[in-house]
Coordinates of C-alpha atoms in Angstrom, one line a residue:
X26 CA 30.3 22.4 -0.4
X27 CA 31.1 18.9 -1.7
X28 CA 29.1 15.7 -2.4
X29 CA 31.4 13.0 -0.2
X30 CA 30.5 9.3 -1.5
X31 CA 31.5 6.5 1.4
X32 CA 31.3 2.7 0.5
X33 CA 32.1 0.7 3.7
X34 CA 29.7 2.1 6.5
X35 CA 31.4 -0.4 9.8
X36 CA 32.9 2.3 12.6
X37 CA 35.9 3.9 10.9
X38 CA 33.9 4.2 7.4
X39 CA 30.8 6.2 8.8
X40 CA 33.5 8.1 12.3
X41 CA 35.5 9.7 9.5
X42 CA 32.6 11.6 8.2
X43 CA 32.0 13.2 11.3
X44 CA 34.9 16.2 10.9
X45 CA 33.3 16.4 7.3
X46 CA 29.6 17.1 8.3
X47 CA 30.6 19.1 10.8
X48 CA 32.3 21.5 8.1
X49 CA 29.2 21.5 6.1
X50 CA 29.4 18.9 3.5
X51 CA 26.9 16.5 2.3
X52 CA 27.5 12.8 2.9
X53 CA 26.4 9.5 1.2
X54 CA 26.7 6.4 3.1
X55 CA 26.9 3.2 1.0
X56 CA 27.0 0.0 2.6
X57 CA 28.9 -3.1 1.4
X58 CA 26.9 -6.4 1.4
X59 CA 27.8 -6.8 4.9
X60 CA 26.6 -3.4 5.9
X61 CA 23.2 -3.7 5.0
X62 CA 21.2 -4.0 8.9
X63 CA 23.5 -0.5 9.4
X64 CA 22.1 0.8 6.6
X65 CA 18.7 -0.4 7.6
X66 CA 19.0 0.9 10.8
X67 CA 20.6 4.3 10.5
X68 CA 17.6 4.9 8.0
X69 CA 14.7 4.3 10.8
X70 CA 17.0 6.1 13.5
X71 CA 19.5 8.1 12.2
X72 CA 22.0 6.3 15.1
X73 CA 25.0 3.9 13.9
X74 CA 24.4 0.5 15.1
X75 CA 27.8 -0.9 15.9
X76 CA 29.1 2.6 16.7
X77 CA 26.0 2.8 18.7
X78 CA 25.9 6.9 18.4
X79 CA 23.5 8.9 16.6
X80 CA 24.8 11.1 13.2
X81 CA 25.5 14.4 13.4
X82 CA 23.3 16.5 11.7
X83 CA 23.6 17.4 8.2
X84 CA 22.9 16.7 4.6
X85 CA 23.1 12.7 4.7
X86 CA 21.8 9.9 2.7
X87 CA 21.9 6.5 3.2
X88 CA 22.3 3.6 0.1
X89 CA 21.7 -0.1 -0.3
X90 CA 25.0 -1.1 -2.3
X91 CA 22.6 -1.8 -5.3
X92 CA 22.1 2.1 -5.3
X93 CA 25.6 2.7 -5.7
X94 CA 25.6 4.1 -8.9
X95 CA 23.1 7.2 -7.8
X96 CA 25.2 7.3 -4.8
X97 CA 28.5 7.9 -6.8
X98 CA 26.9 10.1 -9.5
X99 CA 28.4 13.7 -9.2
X100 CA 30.6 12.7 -5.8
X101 CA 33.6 15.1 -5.5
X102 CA 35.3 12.7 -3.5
X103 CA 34.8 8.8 -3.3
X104 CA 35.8 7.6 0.1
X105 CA 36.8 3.6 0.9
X106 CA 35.8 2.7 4.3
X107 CA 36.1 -1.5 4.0
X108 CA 38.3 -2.9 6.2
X109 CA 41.1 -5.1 5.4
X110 CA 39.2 -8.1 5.0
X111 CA 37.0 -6.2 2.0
X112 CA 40.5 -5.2 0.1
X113 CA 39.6 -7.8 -2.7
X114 CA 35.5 -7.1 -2.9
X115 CA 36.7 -3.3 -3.6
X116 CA 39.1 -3.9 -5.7
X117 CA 37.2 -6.1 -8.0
X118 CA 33.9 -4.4 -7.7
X119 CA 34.0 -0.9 -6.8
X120 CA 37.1 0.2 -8.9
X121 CA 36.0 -0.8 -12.0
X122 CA 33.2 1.5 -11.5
X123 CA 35.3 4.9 -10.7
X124 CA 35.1 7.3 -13.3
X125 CA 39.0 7.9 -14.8
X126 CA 40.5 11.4 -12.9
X127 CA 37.8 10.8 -9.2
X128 CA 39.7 11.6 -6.3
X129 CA 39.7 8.5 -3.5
X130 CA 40.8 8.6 0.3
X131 CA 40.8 5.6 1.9
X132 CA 41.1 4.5 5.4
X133 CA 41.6 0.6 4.8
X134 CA 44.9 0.2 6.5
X135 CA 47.3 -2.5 5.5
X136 CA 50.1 -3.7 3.2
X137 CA 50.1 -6.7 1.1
X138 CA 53.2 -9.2 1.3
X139 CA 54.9 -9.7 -2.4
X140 CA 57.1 -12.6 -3.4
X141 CA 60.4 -11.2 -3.0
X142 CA 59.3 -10.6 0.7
X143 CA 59.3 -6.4 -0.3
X144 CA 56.0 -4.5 1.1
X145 CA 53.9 -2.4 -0.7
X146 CA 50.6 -0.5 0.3
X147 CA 47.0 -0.8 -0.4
X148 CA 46.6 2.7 -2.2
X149 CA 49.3 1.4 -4.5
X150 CA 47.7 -1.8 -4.9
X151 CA 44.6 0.4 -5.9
X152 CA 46.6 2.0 -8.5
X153 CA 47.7 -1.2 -10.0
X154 CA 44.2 -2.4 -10.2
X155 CA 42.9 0.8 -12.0
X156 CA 45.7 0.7 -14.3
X157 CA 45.0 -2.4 -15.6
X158 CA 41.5 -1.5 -16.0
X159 CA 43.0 1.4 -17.9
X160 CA 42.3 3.9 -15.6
X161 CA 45.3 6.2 -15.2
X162 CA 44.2 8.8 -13.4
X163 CA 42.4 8.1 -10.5
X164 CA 44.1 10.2 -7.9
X165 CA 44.0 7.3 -4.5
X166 CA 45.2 9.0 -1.4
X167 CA 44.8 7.4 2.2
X168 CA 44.4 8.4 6.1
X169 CA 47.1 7.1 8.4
X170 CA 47.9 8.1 12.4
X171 CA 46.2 7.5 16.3
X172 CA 42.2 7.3 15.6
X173 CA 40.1 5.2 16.8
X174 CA 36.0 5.5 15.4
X175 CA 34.2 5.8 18.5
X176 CA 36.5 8.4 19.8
X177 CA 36.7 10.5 16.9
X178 CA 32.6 10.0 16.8
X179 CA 33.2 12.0 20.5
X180 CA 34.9 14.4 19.3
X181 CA 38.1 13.5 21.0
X182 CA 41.0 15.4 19.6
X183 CA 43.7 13.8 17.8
X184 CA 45.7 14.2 14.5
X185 CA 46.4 12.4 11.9
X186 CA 48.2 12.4 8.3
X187 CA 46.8 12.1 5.2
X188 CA 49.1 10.9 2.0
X189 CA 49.1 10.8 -1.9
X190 CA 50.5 11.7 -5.2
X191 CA 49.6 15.1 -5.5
X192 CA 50.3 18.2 -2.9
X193 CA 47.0 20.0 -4.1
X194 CA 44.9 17.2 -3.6
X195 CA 45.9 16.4 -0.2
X196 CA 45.6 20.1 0.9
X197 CA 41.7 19.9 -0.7
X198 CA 41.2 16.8 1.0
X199 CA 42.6 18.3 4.5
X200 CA 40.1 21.5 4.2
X201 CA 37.3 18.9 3.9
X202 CA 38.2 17.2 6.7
X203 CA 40.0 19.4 9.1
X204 CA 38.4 20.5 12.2
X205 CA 39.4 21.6 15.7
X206 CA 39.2 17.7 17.0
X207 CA 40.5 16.6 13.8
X208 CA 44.0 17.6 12.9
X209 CA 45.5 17.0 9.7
X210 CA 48.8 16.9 8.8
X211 CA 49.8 16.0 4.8
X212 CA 52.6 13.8 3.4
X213 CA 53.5 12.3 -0.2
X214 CA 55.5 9.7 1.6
X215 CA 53.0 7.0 0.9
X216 CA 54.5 3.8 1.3
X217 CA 56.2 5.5 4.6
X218 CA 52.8 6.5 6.4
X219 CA 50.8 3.2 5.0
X220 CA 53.1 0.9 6.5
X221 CA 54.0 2.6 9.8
X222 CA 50.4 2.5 10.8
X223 CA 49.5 -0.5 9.6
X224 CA 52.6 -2.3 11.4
X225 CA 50.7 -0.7 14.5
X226 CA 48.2 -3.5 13.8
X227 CA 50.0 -6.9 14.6
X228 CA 52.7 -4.8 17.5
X229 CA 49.1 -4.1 19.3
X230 CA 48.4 -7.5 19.5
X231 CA 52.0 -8.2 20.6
X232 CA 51.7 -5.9 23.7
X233 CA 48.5 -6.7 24.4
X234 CA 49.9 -10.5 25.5
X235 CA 51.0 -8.8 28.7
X236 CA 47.5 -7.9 29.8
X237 CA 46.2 -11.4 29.5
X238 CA 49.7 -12.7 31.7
X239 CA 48.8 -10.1 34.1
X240 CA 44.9 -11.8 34.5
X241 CA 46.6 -14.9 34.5
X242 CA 49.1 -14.4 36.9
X243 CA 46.9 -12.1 39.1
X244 CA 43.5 -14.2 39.2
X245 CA 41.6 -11.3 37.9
X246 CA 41.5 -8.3 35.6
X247 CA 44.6 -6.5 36.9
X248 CA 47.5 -4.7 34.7
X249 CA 51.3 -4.5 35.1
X250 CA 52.8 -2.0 33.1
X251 CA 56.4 -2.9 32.9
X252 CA 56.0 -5.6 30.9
X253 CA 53.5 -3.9 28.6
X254 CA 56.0 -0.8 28.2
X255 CA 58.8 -3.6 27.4
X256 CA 56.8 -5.2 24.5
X257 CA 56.2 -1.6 23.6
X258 CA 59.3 -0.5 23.1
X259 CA 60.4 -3.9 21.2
X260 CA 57.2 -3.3 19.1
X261 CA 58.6 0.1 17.8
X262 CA 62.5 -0.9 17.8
X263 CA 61.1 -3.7 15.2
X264 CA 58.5 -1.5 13.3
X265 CA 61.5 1.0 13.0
X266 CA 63.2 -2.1 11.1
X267 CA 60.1 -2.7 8.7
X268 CA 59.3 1.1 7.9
X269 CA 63.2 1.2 6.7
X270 CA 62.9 -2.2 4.7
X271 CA 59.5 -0.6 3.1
X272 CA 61.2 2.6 2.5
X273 CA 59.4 5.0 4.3
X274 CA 61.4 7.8 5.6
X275 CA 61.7 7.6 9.7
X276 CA 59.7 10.5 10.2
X277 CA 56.6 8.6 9.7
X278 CA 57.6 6.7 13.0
X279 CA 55.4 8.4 15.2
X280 CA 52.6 7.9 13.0
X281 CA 52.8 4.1 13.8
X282 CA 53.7 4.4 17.4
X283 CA 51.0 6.9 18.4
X284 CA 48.1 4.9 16.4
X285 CA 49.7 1.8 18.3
X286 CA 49.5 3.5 21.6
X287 CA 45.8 4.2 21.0
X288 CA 44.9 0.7 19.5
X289 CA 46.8 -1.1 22.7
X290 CA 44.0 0.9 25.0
X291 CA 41.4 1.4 22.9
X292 CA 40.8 -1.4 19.8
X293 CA 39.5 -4.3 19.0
X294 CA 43.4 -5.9 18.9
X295 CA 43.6 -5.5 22.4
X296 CA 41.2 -8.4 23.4
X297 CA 42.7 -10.9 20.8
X298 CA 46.0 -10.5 22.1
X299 CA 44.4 -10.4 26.2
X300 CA 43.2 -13.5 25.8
X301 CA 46.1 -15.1 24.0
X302 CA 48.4 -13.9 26.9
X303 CA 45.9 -16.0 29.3
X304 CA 47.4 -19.0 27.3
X305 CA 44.6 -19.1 25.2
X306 CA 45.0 -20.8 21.7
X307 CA 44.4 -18.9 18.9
X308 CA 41.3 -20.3 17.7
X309 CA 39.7 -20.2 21.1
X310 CA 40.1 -17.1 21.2
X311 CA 39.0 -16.2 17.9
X312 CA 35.4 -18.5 18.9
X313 CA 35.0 -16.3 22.5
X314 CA 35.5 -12.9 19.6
X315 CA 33.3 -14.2 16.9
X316 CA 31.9 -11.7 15.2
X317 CA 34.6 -8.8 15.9
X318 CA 36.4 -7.6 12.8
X319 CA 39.8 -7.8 13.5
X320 CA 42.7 -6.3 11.4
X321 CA 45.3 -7.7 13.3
X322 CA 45.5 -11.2 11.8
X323 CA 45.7 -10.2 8.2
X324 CA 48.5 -7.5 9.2
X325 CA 50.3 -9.5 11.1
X326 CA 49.9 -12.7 9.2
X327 CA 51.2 -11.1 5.8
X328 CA 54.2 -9.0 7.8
X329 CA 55.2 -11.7 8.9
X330 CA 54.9 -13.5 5.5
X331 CA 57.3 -11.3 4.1
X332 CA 59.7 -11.3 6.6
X333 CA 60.0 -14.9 7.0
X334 CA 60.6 -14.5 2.9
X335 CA 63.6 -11.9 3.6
X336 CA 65.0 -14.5 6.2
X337 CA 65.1 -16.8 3.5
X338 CA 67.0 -14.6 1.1
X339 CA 69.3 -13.8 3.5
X340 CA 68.5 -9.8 4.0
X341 CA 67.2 -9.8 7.4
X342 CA 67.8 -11.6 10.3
X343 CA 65.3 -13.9 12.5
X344 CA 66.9 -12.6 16.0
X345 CA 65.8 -8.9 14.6
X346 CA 62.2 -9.9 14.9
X347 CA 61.9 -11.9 17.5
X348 CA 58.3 -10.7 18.7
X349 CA 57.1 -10.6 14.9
X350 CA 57.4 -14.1 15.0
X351 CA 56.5 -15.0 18.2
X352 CA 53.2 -13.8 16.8
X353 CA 52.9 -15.7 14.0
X354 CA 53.4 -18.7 16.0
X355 CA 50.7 -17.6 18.0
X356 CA 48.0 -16.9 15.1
X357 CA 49.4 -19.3 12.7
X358 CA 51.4 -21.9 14.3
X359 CA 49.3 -23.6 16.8
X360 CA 51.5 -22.3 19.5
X361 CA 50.5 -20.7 23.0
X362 CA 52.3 -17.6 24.8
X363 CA 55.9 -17.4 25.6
X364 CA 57.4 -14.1 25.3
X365 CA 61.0 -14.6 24.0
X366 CA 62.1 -12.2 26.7
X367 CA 65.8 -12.5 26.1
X368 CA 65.6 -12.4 22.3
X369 CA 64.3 -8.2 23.0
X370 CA 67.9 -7.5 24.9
X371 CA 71.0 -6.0 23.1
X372 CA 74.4 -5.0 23.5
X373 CA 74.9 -1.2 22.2
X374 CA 78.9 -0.6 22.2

């Protein structure tokens, strides 16, 4: 059996260790600075307190992040479970302390925005920072595809693909892990799988505008699905556009548009982008969800970011991403709703 170290105990961080558990392995939770009443808590009740479901039971330990070191001493795997937002505080305190040749999966979805406009993802920006640290072979691999924490805490079936460097590694990783609600499927196609779910991200809150129109325009909590479906499908006609410019190969497509099926009616994004489509401005709505983590802003913030940058230099075209930006207005320009409906329609012949 093996010793599995997590840093980053939120939802996602402590979900993933369910399927693992469950396969007999022994856990160590380590909370971030932030985690520390989850840490607290699990300790007096053995129940998650923002998942707000007990552990499974097993071989599990729970650490203050000042205990880190006798939580990472003889790990087989080292597991990053920080959200976006803790990208930076991992990479300038937690890498430095990984042992040269440790095996890392992470779930932190995202891509960071460089100056040419190109994309690349977080497991590669992990590699950069090792590198210059002078640590060559740390061997970062990450989890991409529909999953979302409190359902995979219930044991709700789905499948998802994990990515990295080396075949053998990712088929260890997926024997840890895989489990008859959790469904693995492996790819080396990093940059492909990292950016097609994390495009998922800032399209969710994009579709999501059409649930707050439909309150609006309704007077009370009711869908229309037409409009949703029509965002969708601009969503993934424009994500199909990004996953290219990244270079991923197309096959990771469904990765990006199942997770962004599953983040529209089940995530946090959803209410950011509800109460934006009631015509909402952005920091409103960001007072009425204080407190909620939400990935979407920094992934659709920095896609956007480099797009505008590829406008610029001429390799892309505004009129190709015309809900991308509409988004950024929204979030960063001061702006409120107005679907550029026209912009979405085409001419095929």
């Amino acid at each position: 059996m093996a010793i599995i170290t997590i840093i980053g105990c939120g939802m996602m961080g402590s979900a993933i260790s369910w399927p693992a558990i469950h396969n007999g392995h022994t856990i160590r939770y380590v909370g971030t600075p932030l985690d520390r009443a989850i840490i607290d808590h699990a300790r007096e009740t053995g129940e998650h307190l923002t998942l707000k479901r007990p552990f499974p039971k097993g071989d599990l330990h729970f650490y203050q992040f000042e205990e880190v070191t006798e939580a990472m001493a003889g790990a087989d795997l080292l597991l990053c479970g920080v959200s976006s937002f803790g990208l930076d505080w991992f990479l300038d305190t937690v890498i430095p302390m990984i042992p040269d040749g440790a095996k890392v999966l992470s779930i932190t979805k995202g891509m960071i925005a460089l100056e040419d406009g190109s994309m690349i993802s977080y497991p590669e920006v992990m590699e950069e920072r090792a590198a210059a640290l002078g640590k060559k072979n740390i061997d970062f691999n990450a989890v991409g595809g529909p999953c979302t924490s409190y359902e995979l805490a219930d044991l709700d079936p789905t499948e998802v693909t994990f990515c990295g460097r080396n075949p053998e590694t990712l088929r260890w990783l997926k024997s840890l892990f895989n489990q008859e609600y959790y469904h693995v499927s492996l790819s080396t196609d990093v940059r492909g799988v990292e950016c097609a779910v994390a495009l998922k991200n800032a399209y969710a809150l994009g579709i999501s505008l059409a649930i707050g129109m439909s309150y609006k325009r309704e007077g009370r909590e009711f869908e229309h699905y037409n409009s949703q479906a029509a965002l969708f499908g601009q969503s993934v006609r424009e994500m199909t556009l990004l996953l290219d410019l990244c270079g991923g190969k197309p096959q990771q497509l469904p990765l990006g548009a199942g997770d962004l099926y599953v983040t529209v009616y089940g995530g946090r994004t959803r209410k950011i982008g509800t109460l934006l489509g009631t015509g909402m401005r952005f920091e409103e709505a960001m007072e009425v969800l204080k407190g909620v983590t939400l990935e979407s802003i920094v992934i659709s913030t920095r896609t956007a970011q480099a797009v505008r940058r590829l406008i610029d230099r001429g390799v892309v075209r505004a009129e190709s991403f015309p809900l991308l930006l509409h988004i950024d207005e929204l979030v960063n320009g001061g702006k409120t709703v107005n679907v550029p409906w026209a912009a979405f329609t085409r001419e095929d012949f």
